[in-house]
Short mmCIF file of C-alpha atoms in Angstrom, two decimals:
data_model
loop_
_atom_site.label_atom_id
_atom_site.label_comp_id
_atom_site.label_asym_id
_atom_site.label_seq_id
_atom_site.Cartn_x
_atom_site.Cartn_y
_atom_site.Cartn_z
CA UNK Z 1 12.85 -13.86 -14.19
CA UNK Z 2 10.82 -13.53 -11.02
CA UNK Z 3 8.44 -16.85 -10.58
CA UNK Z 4 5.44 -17.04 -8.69
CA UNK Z 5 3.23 -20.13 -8.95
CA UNK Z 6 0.18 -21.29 -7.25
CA UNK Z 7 -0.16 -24.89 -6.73
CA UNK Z 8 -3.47 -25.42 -8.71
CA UNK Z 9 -4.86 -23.82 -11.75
CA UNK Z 10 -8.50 -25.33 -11.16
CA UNK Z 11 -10.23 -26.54 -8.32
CA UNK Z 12 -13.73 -27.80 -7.18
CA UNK Z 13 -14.28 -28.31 -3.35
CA UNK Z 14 -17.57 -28.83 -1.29
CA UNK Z 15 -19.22 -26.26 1.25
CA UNK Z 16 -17.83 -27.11 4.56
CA UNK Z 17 -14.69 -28.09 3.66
CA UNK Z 18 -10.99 -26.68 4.42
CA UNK Z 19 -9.14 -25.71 1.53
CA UNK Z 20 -5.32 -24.41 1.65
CA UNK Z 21 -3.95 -22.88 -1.78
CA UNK Z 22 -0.46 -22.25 -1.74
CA UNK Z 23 1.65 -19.93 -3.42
CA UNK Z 24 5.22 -19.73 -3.79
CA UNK Z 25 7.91 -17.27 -5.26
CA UNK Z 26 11.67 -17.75 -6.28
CA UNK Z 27 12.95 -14.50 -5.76
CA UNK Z 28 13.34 -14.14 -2.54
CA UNK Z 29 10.87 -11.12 -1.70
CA UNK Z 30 9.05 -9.93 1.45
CA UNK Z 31 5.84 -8.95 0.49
CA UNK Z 32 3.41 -11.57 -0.57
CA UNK Z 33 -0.25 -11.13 -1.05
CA UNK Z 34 -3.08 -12.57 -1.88
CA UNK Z 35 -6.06 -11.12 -4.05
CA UNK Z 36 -9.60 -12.56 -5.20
CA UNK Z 37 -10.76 -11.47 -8.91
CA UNK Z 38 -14.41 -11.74 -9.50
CA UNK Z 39 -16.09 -9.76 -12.87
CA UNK Z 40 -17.10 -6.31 -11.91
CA UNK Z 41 -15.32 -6.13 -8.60
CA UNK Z 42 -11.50 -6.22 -10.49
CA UNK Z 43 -9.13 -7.64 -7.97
CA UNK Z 44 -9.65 -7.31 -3.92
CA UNK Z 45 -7.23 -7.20 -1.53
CA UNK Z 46 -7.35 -10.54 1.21
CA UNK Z 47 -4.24 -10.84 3.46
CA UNK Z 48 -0.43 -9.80 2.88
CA UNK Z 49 2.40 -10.40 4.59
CA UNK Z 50 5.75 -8.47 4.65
CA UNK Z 51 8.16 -11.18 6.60
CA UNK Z 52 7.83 -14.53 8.39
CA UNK Z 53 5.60 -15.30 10.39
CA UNK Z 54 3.90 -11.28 9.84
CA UNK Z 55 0.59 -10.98 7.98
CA UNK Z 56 -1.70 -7.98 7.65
CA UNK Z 57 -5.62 -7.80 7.08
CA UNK Z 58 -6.64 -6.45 3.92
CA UNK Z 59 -10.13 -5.63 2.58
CA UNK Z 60 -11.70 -8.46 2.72
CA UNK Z 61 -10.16 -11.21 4.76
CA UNK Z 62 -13.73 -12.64 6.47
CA UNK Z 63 -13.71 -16.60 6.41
CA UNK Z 64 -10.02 -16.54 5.29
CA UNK Z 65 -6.97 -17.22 7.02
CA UNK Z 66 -3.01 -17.38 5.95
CA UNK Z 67 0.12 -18.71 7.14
CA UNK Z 68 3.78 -17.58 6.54
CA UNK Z 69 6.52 -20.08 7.63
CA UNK Z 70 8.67 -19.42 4.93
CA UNK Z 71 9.58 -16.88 3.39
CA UNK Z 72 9.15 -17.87 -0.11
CA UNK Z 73 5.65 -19.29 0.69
CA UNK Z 74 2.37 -17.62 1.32
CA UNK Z 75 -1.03 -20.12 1.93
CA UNK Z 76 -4.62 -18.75 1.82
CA UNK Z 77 -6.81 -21.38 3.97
CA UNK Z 78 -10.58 -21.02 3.52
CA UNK Z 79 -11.25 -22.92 6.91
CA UNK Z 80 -14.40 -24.13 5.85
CA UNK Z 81 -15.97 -23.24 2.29
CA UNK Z 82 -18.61 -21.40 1.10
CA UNK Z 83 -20.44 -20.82 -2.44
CA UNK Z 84 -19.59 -17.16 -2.09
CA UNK Z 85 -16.07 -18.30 -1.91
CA UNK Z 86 -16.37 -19.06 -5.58
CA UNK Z 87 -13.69 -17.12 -7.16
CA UNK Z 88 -10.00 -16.56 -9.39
CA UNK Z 89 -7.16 -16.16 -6.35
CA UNK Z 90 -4.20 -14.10 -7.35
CA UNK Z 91 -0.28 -14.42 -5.46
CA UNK Z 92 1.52 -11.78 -5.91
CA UNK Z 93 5.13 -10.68 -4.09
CA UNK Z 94 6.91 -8.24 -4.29
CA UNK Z 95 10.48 -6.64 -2.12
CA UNK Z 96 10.09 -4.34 0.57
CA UNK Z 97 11.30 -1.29 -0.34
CA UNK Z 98 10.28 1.79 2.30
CA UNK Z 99 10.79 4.76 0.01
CA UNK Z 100 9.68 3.61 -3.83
CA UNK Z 101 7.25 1.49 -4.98
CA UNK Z 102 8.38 -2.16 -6.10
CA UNK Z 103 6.59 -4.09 -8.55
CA UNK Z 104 3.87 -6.69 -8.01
CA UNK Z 105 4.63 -10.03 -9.64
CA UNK Z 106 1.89 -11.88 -9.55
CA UNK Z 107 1.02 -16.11 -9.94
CA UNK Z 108 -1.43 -17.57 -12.65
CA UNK Z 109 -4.17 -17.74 -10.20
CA UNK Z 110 -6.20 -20.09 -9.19
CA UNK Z 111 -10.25 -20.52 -9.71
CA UNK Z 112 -11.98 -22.34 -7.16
CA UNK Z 113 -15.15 -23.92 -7.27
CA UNK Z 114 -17.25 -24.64 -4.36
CA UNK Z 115 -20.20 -26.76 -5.43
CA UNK F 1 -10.55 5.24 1.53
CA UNK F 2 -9.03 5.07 -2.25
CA UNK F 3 -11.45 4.10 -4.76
CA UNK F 4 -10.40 3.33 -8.54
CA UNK F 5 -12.83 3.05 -10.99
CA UNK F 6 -12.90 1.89 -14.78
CA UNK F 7 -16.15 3.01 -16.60
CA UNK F 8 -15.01 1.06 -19.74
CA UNK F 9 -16.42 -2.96 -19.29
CA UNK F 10 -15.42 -3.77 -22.71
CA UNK F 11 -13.43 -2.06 -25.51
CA UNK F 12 -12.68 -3.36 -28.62
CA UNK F 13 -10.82 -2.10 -31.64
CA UNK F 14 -9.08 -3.11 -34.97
CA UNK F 15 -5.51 -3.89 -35.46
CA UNK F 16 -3.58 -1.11 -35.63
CA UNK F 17 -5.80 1.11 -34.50
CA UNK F 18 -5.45 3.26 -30.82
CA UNK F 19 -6.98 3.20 -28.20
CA UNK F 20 -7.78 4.89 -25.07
CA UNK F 21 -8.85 2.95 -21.83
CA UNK F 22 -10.03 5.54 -19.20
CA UNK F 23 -9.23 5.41 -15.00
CA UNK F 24 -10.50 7.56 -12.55
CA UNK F 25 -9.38 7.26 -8.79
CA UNK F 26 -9.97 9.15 -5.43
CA UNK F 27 -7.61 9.61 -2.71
CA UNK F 28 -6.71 12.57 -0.16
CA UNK F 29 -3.12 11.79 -0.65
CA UNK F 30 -0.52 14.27 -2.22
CA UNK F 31 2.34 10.84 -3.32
CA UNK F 32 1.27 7.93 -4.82
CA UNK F 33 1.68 5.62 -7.95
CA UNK F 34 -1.20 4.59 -10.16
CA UNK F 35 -0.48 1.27 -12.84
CA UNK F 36 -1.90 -0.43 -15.44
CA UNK F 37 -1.73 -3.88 -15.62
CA UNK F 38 -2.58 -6.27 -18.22
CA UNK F 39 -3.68 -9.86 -17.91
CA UNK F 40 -3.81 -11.92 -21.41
CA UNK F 41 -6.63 -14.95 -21.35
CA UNK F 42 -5.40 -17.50 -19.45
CA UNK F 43 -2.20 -15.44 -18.71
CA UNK F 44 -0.43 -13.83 -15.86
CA UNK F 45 -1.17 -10.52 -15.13
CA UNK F 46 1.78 -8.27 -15.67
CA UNK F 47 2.67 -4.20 -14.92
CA UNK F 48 2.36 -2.53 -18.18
CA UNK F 49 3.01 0.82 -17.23
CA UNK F 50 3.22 2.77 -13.89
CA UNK F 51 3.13 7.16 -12.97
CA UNK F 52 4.39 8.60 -10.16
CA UNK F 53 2.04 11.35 -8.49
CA UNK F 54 4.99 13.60 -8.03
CA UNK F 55 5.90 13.66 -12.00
CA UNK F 56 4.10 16.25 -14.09
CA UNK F 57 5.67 14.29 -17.27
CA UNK F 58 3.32 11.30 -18.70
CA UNK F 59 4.84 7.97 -18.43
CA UNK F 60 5.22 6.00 -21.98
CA UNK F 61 6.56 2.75 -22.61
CA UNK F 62 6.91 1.97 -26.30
CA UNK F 63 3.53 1.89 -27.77
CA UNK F 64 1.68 2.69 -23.75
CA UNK F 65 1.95 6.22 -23.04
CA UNK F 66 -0.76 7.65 -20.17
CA UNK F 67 -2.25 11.01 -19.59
CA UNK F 68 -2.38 11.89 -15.54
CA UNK F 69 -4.12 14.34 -14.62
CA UNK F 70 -3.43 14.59 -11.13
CA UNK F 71 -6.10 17.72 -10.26
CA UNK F 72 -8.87 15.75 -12.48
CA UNK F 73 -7.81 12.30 -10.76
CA UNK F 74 -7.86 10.86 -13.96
CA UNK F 75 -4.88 8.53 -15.31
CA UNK F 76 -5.98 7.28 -18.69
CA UNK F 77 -3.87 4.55 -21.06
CA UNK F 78 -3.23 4.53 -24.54
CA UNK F 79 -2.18 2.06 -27.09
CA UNK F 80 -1.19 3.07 -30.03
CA UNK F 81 -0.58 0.86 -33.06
CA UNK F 82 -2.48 -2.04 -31.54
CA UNK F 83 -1.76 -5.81 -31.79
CA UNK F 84 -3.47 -8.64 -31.81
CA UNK F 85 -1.48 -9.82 -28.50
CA UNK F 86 -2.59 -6.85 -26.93
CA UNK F 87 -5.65 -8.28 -26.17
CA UNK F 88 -6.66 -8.86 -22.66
CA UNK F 89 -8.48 -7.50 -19.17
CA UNK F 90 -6.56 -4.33 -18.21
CA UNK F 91 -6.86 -3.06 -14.46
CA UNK F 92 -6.10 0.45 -13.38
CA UNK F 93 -4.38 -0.03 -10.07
CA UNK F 94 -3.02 2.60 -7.62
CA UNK F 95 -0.61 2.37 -4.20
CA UNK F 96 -1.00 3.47 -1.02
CA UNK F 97 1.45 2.64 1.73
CA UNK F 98 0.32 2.37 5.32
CA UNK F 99 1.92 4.21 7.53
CA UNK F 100 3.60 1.74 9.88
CA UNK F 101 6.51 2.05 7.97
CA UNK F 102 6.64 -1.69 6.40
CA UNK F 103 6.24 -0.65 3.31
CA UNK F 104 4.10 -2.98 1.33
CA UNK F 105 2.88 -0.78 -0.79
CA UNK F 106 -0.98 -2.41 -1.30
CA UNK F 107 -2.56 -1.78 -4.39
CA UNK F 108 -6.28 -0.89 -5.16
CA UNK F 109 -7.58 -2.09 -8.36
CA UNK F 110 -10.41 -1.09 -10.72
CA UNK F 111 -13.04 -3.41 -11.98
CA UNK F 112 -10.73 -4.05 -14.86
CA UNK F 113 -11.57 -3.39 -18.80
CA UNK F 114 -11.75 -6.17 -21.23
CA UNK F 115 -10.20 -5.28 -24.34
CA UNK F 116 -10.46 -7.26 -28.25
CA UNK F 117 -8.20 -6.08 -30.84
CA UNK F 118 -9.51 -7.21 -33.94
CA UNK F 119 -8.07 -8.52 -37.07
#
């Protein structure tokens, strides 16, 4: 079974701060991605990556940032916190794969509080 | 840009009942997939069924079947005989690649539908 897992369920930061939520994924796959899910909006597109080292904007990746050292780990840095920042962040991955779609496997999330 | 939208906030229905959970999307594209996906409270979200664009035949999956209509842009879900464990948010979803050739195949999601199945 494909595993993807996010390093915290819950958390509660301050405004200002630098927060790094990692996400990593056993099954050796290129893509990675990272969404935010808020109510009414569904799920939004942040950054994604398809190898090392490569990342791609997506929607809406202002006050975000990501790395990619390895390939079976994707971190989302907020460099420094905001209450609009307040939100569920989905991991996904999934294999590169030019000509047909490959599913998205995605993490439990993780819902972040800034106070 | 492609734009999904779910007009359905909240559903709910008894056991064993069916259900239909409606998507609309826009997009100047002639290929494509559209999804459904299902995340269960405090669950991981999971791919419940998926349609490709060039496939005039609905996709089913046991007790999921859609209807696509691809000239409407309209790629609705229904469960049939539903269960109590089929309760959850369910996001309409579709892919668009980018043309660069890497291939990875960014979905758009809906604002999601909450659905209750009843006792």
């Amino acid at each position: 079974d494909v595993k993807v897992t996010q390093s915290s369920r819950y958390l509660v930061k301050r405004t200002g701060e630098k927060v790094f939520l990692e996400c990593v994924q056993d099954m050796d796959h290129e893509n990675m991605f990272w969404y935010r899910q808020d109510p009414g909006l569904g799920l939004r597109l942040i950054y994604f990556s398809y190898d090392v080292k490569m990342k791609e904007k997506g929607d809406i990746p202002e006050g975000y940032s990501v790395s990619r050292e390895k390939k079976e780990r994707f971190s989302l840095i907020l460099e420094s916190a905001s209450t609009n920042q307040t939100s569920m962040y989905l991991c996904a991955s999934s294999l590169l794969e030019e000509r047909d779609y490959n599913e998205q496997f995605f993490g439990p999330g993780t819902r972040l509080t800034v106070l | 840009a492609q734009t999904v939208t779910q007009s359905q906030p909240e559903m709910s229905v008894q056991e064993a009942e069916t259900v239909t959970l409606s998507c609309t999307y826009d997009t100047s594209e002639n290929n494509y997939y559209l999804f459904w996906y299902k995340q269960p409270p405090s669950r991981q979200m999971i791919l419940v069924i998926r349609q490709e664009a060039y496939k005039q035949q609905n996709a089913t999956e046991n007790r999921f079947s859609v209807n696509f209509q691809k000239a409407a842009k309209s790629f609705s879900l229904k469960i049939s005989d539903s269960q109590l464990g089929d309760t959850a948010m369910y996001f309409c979803a579709f892919s668009r690649e980018e043309g660069s050739g890497q291939g990875a195949q960014k979905l758009v999601f809906g604002q999601g539908t909450r659905l209750t199945i009843n006792p």
